[in-house]
CSV table of C-alpha atoms (C1' of nucleotides) in Angstrom, one decimal:
chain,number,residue,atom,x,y,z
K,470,UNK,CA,-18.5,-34.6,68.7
K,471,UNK,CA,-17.1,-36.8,71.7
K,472,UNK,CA,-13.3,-37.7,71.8
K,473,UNK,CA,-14.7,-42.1,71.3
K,474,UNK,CA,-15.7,-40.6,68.0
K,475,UNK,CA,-12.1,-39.5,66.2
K,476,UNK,CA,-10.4,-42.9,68.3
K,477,UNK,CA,-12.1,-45.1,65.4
K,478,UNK,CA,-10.4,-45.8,62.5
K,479,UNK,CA,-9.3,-42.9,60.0
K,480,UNK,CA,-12.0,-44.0,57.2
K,481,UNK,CA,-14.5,-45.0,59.7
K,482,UNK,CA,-14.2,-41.2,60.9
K,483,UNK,CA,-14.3,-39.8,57.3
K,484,UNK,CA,-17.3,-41.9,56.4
K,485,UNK,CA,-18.6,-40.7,60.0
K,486,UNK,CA,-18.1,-37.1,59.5
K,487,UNK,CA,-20.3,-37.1,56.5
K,488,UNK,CA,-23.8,-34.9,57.7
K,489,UNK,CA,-22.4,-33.2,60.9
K,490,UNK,CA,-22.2,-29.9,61.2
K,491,UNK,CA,-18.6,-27.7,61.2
K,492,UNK,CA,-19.3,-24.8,62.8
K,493,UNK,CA,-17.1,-21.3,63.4
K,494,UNK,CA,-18.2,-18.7,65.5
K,495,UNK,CA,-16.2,-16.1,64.8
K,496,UNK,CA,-16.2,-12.2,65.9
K,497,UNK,CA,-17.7,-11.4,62.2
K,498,UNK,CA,-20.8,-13.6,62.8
K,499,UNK,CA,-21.4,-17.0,63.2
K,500,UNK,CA,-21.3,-19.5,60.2
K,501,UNK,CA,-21.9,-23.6,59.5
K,502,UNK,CA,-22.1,-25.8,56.8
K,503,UNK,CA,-23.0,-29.3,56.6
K,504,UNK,CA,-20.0,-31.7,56.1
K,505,UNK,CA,-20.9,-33.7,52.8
K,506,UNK,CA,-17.5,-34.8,51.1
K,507,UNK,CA,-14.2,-35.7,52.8
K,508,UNK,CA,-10.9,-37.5,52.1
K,509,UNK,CA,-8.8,-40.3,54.2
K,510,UNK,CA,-5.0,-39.6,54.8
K,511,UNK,CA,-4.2,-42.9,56.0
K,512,UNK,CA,-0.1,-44.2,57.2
K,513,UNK,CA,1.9,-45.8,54.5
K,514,UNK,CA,-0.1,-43.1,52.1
K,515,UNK,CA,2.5,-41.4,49.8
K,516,UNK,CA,-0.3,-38.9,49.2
K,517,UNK,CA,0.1,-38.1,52.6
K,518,UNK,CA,1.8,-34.8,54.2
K,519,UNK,CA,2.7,-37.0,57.2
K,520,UNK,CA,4.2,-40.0,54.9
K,521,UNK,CA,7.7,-39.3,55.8
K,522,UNK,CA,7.4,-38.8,59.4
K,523,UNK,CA,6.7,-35.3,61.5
K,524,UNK,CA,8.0,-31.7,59.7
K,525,UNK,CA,7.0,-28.4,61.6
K,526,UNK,CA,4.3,-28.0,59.0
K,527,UNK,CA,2.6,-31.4,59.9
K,528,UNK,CA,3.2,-32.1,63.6
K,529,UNK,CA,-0.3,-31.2,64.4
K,530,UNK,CA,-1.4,-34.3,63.0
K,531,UNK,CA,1.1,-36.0,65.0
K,532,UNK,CA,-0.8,-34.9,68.2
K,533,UNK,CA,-4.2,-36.2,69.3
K,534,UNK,CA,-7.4,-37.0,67.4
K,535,UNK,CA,-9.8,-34.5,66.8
K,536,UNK,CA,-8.0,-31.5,66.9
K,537,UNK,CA,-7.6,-29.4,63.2
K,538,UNK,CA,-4.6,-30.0,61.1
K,539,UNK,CA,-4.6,-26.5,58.8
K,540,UNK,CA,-2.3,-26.0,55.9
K,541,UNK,CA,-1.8,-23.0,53.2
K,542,UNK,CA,-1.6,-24.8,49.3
K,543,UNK,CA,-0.5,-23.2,46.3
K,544,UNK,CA,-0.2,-20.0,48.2
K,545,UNK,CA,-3.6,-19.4,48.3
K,546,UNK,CA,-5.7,-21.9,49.5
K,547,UNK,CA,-6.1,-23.0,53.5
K,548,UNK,CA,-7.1,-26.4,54.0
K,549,UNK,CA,-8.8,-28.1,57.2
K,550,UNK,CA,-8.4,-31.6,58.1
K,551,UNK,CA,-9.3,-33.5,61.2
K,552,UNK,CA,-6.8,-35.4,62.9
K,553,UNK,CA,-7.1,-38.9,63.5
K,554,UNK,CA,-5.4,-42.1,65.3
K,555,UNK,CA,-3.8,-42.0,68.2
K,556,UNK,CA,-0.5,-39.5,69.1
K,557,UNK,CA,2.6,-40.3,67.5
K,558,UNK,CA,0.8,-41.7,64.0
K,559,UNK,CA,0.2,-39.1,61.4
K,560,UNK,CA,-3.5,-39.3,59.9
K,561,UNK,CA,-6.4,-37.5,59.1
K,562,UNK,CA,-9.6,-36.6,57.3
K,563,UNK,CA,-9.5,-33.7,54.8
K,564,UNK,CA,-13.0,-31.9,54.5
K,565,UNK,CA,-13.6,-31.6,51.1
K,566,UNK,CA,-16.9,-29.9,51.0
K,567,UNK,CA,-20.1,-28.2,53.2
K,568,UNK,CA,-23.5,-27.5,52.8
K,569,UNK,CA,-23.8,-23.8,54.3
K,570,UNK,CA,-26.3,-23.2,56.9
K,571,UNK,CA,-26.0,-20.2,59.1
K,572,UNK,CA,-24.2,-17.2,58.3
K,573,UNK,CA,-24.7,-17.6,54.1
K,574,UNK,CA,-24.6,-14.1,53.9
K,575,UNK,CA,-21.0,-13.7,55.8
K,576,UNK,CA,-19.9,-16.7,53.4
K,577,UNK,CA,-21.2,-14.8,50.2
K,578,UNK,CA,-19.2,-11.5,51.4
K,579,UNK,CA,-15.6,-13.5,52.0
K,580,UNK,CA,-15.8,-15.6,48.8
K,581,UNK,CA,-17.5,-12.8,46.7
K,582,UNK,CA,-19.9,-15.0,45.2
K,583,UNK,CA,-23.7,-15.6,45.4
K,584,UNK,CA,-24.2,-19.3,44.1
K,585,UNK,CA,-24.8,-21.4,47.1
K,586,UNK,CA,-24.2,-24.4,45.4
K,587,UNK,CA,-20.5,-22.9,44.7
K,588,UNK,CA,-20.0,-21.6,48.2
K,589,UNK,CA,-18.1,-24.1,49.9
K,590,UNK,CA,-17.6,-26.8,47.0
K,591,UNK,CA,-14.2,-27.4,47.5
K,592,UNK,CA,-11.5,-27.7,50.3
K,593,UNK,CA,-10.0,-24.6,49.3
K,594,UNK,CA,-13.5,-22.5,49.0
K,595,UNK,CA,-14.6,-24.1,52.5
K,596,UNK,CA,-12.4,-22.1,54.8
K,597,UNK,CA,-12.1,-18.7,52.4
K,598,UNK,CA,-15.9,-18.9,53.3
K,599,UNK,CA,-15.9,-19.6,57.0
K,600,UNK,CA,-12.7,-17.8,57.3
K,601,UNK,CA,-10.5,-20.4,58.5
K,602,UNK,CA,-7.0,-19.8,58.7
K,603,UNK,CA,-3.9,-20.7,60.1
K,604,UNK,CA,-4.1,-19.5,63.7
K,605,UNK,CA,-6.7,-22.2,64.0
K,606,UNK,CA,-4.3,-25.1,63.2
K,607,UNK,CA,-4.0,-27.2,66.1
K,608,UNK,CA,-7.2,-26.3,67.8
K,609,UNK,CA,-9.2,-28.8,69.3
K,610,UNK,CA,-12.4,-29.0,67.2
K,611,UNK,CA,-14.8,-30.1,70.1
K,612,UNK,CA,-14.7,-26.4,71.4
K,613,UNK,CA,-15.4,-23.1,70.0
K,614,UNK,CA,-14.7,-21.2,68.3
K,615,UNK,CA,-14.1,-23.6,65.5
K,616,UNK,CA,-16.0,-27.5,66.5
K,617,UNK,CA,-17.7,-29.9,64.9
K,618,UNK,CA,-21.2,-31.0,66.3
K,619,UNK,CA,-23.0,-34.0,65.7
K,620,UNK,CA,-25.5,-33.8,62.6
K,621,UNK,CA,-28.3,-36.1,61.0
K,622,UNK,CA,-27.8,-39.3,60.8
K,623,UNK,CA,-26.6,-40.2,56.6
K,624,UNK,CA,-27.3,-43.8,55.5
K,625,UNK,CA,-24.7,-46.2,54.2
K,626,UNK,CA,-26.6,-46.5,51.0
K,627,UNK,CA,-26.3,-42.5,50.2
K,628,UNK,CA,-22.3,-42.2,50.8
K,629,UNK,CA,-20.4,-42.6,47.5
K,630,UNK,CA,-16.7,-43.6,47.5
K,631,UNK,CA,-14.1,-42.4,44.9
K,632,UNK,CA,-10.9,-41.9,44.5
K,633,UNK,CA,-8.9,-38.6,45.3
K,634,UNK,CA,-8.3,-35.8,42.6
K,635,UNK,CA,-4.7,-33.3,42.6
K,636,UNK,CA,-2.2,-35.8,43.5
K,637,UNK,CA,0.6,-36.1,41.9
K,638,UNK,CA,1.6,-39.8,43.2
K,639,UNK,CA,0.0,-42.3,40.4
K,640,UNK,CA,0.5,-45.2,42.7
K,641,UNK,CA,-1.8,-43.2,45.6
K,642,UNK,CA,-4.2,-41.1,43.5
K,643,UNK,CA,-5.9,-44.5,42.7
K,644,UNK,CA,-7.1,-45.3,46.2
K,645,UNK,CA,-10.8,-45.3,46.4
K,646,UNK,CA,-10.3,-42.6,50.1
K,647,UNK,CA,-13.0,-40.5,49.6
K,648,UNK,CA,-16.0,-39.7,50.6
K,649,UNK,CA,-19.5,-38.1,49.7
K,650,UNK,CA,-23.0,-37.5,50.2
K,651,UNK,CA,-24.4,-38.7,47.0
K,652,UNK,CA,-27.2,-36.9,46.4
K,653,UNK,CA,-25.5,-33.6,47.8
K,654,UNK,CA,-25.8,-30.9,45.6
K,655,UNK,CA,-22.9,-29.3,47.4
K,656,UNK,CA,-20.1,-31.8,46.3
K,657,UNK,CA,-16.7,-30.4,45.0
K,658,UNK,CA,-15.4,-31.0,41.2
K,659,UNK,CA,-14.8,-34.9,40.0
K,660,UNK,CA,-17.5,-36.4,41.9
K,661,UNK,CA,-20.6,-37.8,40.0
K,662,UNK,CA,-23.9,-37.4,42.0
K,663,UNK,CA,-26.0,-40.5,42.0
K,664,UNK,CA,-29.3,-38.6,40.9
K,665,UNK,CA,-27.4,-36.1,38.4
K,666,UNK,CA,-30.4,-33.6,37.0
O,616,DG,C1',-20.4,-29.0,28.4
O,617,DT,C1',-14.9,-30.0,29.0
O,618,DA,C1',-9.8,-28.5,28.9
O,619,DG,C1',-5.7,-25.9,29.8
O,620,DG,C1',-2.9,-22.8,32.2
O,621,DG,C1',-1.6,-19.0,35.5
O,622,DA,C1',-1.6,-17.2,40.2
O,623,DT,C1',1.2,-17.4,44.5
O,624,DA,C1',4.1,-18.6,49.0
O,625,DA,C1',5.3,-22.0,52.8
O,626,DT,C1',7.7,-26.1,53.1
O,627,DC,C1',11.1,-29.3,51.7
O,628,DT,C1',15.5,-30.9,49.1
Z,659,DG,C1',15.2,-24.2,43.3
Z,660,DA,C1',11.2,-27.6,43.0
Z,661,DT,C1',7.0,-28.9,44.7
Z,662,DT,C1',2.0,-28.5,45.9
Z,663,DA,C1',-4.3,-32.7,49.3
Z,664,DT,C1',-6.6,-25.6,44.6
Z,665,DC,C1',-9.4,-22.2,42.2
Z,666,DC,C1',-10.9,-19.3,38.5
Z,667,DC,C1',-10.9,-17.5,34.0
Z,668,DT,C1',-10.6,-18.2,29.2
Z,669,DA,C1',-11.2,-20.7,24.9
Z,670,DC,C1',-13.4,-24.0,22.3
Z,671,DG,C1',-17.2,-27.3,20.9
DNA sequence: GTAGGGATAATCT
DNA sequence: GATTATCCCTACG
């Protein structure tokens, strides 16, 4: 992906994001998944890690666009967002979900599980199967060995927007932020496909 | 098919 | 000490 692409607006680049590729080429193998669900973190969010200004957990999102914003939740789970907006303002896109590509076989081994469908359904799922972790947070995603490359081309008329599932602030759960591939049969929990069967 | 609860640790108050 | 941008297993229809 080229640097123009994160400057647009924080939406714009989850909605954009939708059908390119994530890719990490890792000493264990390579692996990639198509991007098909993501989330807008936007200023002003409550929702938002960043809503109360910069912490040492969240100043990578503080830094330029396009570089990854990585976070351990509930203990357990790693999650991978892409920073957006310009330094100093603290946004970005959550990837919610992939469609795996290459290395299936890795991602079966590290999540222990053989439904594809299942394999990266989920924000948390997603980097246990590319095995993403925290010594990749701040690293700039238009290089290896974690990047994003440019994917096929999704039309307007597929994406479906909903609103955003485990958080805990009414007033910000509410906001229709995220993003999907509608017919995806990849998608994470709480999203309804438009062509369900 | 849906619903509820436990696991588990960095970060923040 | 409370909170959390999750996942999986179990129970029940």
């Amino acid at each position: 992906m080229e640097l123009a692409f994160y400057s647009q607006s924080t939406v714009e680049v989850a909605r954009g994001l939708l059908g390119s590729y994530l890719v990490h080429d890792s000493h264990e193998g390579m692996v990639s998944g198509m991007i098909v669900e993501t989330e807008a973190y936007l200023t002003g969010d409550a929702a938002n890690h960043a809503y109360k200004g910069p912490t040492t957990r969240t100043s990578s999102m503080f830094g330029p666009a396009g570089v990854a914003y990585i976070y351990l939740i509930y203990g357990m789970y790693y999650c991978l967002n892409v920073t957006t907006a310009r330094k100093g303002l603290g946004e970005a896109v959550l990837i919610r979900a992939l469609e795996p590509k290459e290395g299936i076989e890795q991602m079966c081994t590290r999540r222990n599980l053989a439904n594809i469908q299942k394999l990266c359904s989920g924000p948390g799922k997603l980097t246990q199967a590319m095995g993403i972790d925290l010594t990749l947070n701040g690293h700039n995603l238009s290089i290896p060995p974690l990047y994003i490359k440019e994917g096929v081309y999704i039309d307007p008329s597929r994406i479906i927007v909903s609103e955003r599932i485990g958080i805990s602030h009414p007033s910000a759960r509410a906001l229709p932020l995220r993003f999907s591939i509608g017919d995806s049969l990849f998608l994470s929990r709480g999203v309804k496909r438009t062509n369900s069967r």
